[in-house]
mmCIF file of C-alpha atoms in Angstrom:
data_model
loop_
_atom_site.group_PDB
_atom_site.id
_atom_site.type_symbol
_atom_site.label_atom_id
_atom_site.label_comp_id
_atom_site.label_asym_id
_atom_site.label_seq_id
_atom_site.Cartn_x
_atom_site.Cartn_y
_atom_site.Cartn_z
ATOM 1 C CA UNK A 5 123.647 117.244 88.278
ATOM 2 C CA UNK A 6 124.243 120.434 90.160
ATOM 3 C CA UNK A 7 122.933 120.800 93.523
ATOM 4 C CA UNK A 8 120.561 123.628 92.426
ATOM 5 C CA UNK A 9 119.184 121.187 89.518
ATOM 6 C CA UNK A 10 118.360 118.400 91.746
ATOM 7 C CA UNK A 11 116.570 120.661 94.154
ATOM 8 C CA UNK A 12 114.233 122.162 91.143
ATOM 9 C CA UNK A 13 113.910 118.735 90.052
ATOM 10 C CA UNK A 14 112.790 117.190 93.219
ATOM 11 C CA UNK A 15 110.083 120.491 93.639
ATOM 12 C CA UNK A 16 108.739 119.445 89.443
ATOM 13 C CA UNK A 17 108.584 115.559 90.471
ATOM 14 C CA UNK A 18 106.681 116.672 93.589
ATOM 15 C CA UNK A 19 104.075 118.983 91.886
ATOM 16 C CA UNK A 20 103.643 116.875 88.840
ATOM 17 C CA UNK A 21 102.527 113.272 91.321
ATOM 18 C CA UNK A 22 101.264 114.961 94.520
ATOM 19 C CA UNK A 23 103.448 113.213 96.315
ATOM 20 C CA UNK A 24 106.499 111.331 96.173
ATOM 21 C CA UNK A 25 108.898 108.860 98.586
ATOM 22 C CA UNK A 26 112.522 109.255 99.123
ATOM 23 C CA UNK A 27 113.284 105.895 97.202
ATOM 24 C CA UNK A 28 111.646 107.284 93.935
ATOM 25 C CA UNK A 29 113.539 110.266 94.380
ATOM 26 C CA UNK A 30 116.869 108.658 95.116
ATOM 27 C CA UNK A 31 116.385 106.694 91.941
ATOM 28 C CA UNK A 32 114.876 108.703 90.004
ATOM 29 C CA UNK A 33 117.979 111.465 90.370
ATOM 30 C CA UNK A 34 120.704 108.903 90.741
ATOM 31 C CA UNK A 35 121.751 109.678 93.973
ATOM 32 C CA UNK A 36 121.500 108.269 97.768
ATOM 33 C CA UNK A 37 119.247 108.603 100.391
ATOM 34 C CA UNK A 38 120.595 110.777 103.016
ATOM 35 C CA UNK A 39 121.323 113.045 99.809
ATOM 36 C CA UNK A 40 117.301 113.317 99.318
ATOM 37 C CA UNK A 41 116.477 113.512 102.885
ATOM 38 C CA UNK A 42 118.888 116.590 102.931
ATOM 39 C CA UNK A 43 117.651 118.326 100.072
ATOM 40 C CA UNK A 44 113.586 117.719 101.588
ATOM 41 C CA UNK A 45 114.874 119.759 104.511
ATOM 42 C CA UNK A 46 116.194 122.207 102.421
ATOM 43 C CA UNK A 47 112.554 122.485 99.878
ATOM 44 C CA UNK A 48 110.724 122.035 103.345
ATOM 45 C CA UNK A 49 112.164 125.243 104.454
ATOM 46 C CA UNK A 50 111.867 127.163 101.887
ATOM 47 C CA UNK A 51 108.222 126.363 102.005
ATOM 48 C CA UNK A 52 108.667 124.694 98.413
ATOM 49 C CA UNK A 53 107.509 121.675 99.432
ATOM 50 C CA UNK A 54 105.945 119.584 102.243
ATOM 51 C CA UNK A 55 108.669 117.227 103.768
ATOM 52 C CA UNK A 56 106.396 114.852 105.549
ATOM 53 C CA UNK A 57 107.489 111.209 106.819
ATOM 54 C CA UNK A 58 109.103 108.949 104.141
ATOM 55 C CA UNK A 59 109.032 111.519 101.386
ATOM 56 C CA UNK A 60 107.466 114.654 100.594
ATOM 57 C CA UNK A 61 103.948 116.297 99.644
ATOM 58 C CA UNK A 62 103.104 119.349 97.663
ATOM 59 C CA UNK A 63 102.119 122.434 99.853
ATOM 60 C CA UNK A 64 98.478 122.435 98.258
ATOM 61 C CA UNK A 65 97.973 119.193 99.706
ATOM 62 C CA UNK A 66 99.308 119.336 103.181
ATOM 63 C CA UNK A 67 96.512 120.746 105.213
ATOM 64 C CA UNK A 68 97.402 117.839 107.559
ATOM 65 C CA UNK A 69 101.123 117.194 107.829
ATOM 66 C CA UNK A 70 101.637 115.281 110.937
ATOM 67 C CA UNK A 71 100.062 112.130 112.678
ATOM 68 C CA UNK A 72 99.030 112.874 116.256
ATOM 69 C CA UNK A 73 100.178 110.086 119.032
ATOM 70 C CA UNK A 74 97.825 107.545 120.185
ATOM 71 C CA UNK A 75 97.737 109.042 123.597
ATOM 72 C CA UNK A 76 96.758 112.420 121.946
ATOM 73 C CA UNK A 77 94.251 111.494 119.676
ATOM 74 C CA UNK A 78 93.187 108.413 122.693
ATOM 75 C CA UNK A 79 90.923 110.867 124.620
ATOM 76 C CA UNK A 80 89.127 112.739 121.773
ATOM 77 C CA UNK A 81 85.440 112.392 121.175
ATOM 78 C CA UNK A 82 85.403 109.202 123.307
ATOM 79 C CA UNK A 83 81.466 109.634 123.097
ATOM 80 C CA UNK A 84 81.514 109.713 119.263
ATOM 81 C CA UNK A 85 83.986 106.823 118.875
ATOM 82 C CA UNK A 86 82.089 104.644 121.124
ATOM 83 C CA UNK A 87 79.040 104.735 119.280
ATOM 84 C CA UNK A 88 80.848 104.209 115.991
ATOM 85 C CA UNK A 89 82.783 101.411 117.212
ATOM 86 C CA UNK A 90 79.554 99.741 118.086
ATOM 87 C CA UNK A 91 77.965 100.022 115.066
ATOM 88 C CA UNK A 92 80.860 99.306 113.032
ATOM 89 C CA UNK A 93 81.310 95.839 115.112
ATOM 90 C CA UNK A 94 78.103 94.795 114.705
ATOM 91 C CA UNK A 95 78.994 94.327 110.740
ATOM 92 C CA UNK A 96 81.633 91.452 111.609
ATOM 93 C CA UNK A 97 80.015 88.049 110.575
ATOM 94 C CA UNK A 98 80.995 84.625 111.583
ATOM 95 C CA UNK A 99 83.847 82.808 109.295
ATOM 96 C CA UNK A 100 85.284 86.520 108.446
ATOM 97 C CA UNK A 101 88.923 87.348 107.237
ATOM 98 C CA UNK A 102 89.067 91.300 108.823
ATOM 99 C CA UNK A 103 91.627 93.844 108.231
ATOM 100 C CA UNK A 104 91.948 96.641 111.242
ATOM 101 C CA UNK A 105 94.186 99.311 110.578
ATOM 102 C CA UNK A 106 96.056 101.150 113.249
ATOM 103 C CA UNK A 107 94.805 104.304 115.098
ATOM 104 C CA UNK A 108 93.185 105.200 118.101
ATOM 105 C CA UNK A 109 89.234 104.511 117.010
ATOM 106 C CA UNK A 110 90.114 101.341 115.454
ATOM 107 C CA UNK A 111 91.416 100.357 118.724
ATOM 108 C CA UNK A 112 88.761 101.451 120.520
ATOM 109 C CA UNK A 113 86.830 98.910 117.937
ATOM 110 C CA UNK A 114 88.552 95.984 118.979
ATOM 111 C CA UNK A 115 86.605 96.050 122.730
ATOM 112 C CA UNK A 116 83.374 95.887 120.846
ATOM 113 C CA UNK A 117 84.355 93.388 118.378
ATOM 114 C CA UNK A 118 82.118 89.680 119.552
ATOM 115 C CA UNK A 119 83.690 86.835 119.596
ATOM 116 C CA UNK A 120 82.219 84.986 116.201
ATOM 117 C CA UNK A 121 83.196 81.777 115.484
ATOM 118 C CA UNK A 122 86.349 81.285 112.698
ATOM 119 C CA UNK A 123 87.158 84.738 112.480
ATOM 120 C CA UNK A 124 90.717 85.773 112.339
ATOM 121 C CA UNK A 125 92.030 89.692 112.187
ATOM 122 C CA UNK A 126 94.862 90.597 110.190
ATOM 123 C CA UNK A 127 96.114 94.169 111.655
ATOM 124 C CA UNK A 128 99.328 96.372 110.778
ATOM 125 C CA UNK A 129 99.758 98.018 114.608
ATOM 126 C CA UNK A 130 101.373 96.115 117.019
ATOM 127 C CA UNK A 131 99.191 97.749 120.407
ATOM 128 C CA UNK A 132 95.649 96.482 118.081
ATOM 129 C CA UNK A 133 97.234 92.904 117.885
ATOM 130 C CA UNK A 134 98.351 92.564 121.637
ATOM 131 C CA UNK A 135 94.589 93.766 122.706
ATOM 132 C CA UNK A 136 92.988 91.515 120.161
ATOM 133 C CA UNK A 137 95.177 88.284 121.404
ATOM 134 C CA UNK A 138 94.002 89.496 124.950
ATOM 135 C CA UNK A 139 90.543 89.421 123.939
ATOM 136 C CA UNK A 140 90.974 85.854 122.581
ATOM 137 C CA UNK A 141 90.778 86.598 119.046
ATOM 138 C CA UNK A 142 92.755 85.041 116.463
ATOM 139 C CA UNK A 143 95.402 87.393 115.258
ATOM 140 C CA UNK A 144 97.844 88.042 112.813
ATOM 141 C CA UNK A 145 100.467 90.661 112.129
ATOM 142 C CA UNK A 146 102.041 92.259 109.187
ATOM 143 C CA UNK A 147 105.618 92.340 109.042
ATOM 144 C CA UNK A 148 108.150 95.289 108.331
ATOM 145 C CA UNK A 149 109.018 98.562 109.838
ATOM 146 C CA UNK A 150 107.802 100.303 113.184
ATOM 147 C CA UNK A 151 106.337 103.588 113.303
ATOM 148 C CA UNK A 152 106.505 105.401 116.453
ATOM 149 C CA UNK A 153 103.633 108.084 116.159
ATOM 150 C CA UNK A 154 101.395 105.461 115.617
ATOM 151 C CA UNK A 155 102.692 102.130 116.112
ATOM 152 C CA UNK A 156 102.148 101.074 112.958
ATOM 153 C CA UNK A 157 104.059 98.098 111.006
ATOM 154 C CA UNK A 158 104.738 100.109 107.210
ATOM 155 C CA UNK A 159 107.293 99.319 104.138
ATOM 156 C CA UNK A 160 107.741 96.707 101.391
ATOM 157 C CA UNK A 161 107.601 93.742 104.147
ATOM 158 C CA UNK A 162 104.713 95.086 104.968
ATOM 159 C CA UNK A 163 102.709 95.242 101.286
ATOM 160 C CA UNK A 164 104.817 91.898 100.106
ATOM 161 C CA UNK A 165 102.134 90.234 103.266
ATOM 162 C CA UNK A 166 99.052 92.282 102.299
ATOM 163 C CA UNK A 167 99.453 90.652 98.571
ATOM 164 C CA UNK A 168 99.041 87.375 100.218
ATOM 165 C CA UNK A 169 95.707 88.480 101.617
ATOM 166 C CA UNK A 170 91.880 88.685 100.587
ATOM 167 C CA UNK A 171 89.606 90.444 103.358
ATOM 168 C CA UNK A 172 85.990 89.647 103.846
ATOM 169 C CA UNK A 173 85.535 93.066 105.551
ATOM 170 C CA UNK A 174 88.608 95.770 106.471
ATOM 171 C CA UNK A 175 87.824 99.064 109.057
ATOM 172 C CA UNK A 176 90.199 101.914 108.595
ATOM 173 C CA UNK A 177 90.784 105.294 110.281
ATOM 174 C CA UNK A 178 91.596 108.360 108.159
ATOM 175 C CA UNK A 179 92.757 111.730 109.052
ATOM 176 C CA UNK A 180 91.461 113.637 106.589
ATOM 177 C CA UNK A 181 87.721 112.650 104.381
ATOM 178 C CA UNK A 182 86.759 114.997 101.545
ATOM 179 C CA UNK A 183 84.743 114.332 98.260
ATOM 180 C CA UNK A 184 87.046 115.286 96.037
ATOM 181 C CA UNK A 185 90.734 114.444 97.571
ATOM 182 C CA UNK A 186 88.722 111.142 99.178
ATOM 183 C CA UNK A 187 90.850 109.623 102.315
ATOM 184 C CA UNK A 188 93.889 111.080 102.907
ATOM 185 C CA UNK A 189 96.800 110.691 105.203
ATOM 186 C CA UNK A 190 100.153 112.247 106.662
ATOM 187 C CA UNK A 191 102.390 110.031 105.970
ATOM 188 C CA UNK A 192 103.131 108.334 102.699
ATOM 189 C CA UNK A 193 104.174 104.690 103.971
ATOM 190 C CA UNK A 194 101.416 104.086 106.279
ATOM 191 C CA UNK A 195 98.848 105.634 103.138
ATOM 192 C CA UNK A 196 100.824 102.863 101.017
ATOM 193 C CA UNK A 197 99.891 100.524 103.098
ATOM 194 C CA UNK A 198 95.958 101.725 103.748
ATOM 195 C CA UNK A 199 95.707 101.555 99.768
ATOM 196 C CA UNK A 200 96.917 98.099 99.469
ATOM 197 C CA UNK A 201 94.796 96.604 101.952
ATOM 198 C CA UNK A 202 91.576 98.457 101.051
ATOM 199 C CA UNK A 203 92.766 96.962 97.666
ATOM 200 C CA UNK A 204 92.531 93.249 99.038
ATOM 201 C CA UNK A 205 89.302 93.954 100.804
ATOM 202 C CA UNK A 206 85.730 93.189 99.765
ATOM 203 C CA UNK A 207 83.432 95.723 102.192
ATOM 204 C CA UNK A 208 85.942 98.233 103.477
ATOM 205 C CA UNK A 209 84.317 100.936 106.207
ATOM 206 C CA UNK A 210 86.263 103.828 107.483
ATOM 207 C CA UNK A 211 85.480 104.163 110.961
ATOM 208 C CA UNK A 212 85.951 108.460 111.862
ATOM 209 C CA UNK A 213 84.678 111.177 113.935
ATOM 210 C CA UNK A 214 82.864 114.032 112.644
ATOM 211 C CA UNK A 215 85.592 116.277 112.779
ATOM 212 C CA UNK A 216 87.685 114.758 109.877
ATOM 213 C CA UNK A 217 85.137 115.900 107.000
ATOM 214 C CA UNK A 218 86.494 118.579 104.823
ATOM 215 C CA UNK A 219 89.777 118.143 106.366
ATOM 216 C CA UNK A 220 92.877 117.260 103.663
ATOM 217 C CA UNK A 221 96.133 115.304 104.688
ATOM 218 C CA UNK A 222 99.388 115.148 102.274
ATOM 219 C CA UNK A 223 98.557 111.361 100.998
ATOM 220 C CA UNK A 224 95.714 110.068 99.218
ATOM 221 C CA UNK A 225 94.708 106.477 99.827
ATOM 222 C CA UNK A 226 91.180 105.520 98.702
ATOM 223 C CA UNK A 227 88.588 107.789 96.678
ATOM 224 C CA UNK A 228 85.254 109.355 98.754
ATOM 225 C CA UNK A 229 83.353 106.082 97.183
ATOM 226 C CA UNK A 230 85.472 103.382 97.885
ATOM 227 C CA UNK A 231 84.327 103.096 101.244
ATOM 228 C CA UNK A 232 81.523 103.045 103.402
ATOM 229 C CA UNK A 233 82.042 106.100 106.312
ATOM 230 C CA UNK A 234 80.761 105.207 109.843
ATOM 231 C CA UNK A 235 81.229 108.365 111.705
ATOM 232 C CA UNK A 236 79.244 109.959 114.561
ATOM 233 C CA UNK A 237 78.839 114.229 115.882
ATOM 234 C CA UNK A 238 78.558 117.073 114.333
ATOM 235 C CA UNK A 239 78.486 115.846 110.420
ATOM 236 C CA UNK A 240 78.034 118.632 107.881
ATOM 237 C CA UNK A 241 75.315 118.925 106.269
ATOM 238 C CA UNK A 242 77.020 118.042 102.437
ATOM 239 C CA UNK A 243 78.118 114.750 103.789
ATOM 240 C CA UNK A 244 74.939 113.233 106.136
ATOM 241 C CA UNK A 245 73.065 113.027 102.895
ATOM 242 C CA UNK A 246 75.592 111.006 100.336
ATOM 243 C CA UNK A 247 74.402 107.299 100.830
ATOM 244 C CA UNK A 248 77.816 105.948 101.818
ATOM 245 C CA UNK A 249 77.871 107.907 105.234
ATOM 246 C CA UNK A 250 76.406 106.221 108.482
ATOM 247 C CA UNK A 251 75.873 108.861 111.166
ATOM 248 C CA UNK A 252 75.235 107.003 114.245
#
């Protein structure tokens, strides 16, 4: 296949799924890795497509095409995530299996969390496990690769442990809520890994500041309704009245 060829092929597989990871691509076009990686650099700028980590997005999706750092996103709407945290702890019960995804409001979560009696927290960030085995809590980790921006444990390792696994309760954060593209994220491993534990999870609450509403990342992970929202500030008025959303 002609350079050209794969290129127009790559944009088609892109537009046709939403989104798509450099393995499918590699085997989907017979060809390596690096090759893809190249060729997303090349679509990315011409603006043909979204190259975001892991894979690539269409442009209609990517309103939100990068994860901020925890010590960026660590200082906003500290007021907000407090009171969320608090509520959203208060829904732990005794005997629990949690999930806790990574991000900087889950981790603010884990210093309201009580200390029950036979819980244990299953968590994909390394930083949330190190303050929950401070804390006291019981603690386990998922395997498989580290991601920088948000110290978060992704990749097949990573799903081959969450298939193990059936949560009593799971909270996530999400950078982007909408009704109709539901929970989104920037980067297609990490979203892998939201989906499959959501999947394993029996009440799942996404714990997020007012100011993700209406915004759209590259990756969807969960539909609106598959989650309860906890969210506190300056809601909009479309999502304070659908009964899954708890403004505290």
């Amino acid at each position: 296949m002609l350079a050209e060829d794969r290129l127009n092929a790559i944009v088609s597989m892109v537009q046709q799924t939403g989104s798509v990871t450099v393995p499918e691509l590699a085997e989907a076009l017979g060809v390596t890795a690096s090759t893809i990686r190249r060729d997303l650099q090349t679509l990315d700028r011409a603006h043909r497509i979204a190259k975001v980590h892991g894979g690539a997005t269409s442009l209609e999706r990517a309103h939100v095409t990068r994860d901020l750092t925890l010590n960026e996103r660590s200082d906003l709407h500290n007021d907000d995530k407090e009171r969320i945290c608090a509520r959203a702890a208060a829904l732990v019960e005794p005997e629990s299996f949690v999930y806790i995804d990574s991000g900087s409001t889950t981790l603010r979560l884990i210093e309201h969390l009580p200390h029950l009696e036979d819980v244990t927290y299953v968590t994909d960030s390394v930083l949330h496990a190190q303050h929950l085995a401070v804390r006291g809590m019981r603690t386990v980790v998922l395997g498989g690769e580290l991601k920088p921006e948000t110290e978060a444990l992704v990749g097949p390792d990573a799903l081959a442990t969450l298939d193990r696994y059936n949560f009593n309760c799971g909270f996530w954060g999400s950078n982007g809520i909408a009704t109709e593209q539901g929970f989104t994220a920037p980067d297609i491993e990490e979203a892998q890994v939201k989906r499959i534990s959501m999947r394993h999870t029996a009440k799942r609450y996404v714990i997020s500041d007012a100011s993700k509403f209406g915004m759209v990342a590259p990756v969807k992970f969960a539909d609106f309704r598959d989650a309860t929202i906890i969210t506190a500030g300056e809601v909009p008025a479309k999502y304070r009245a659908m009964d899954n959303v708890i403004t505290v």
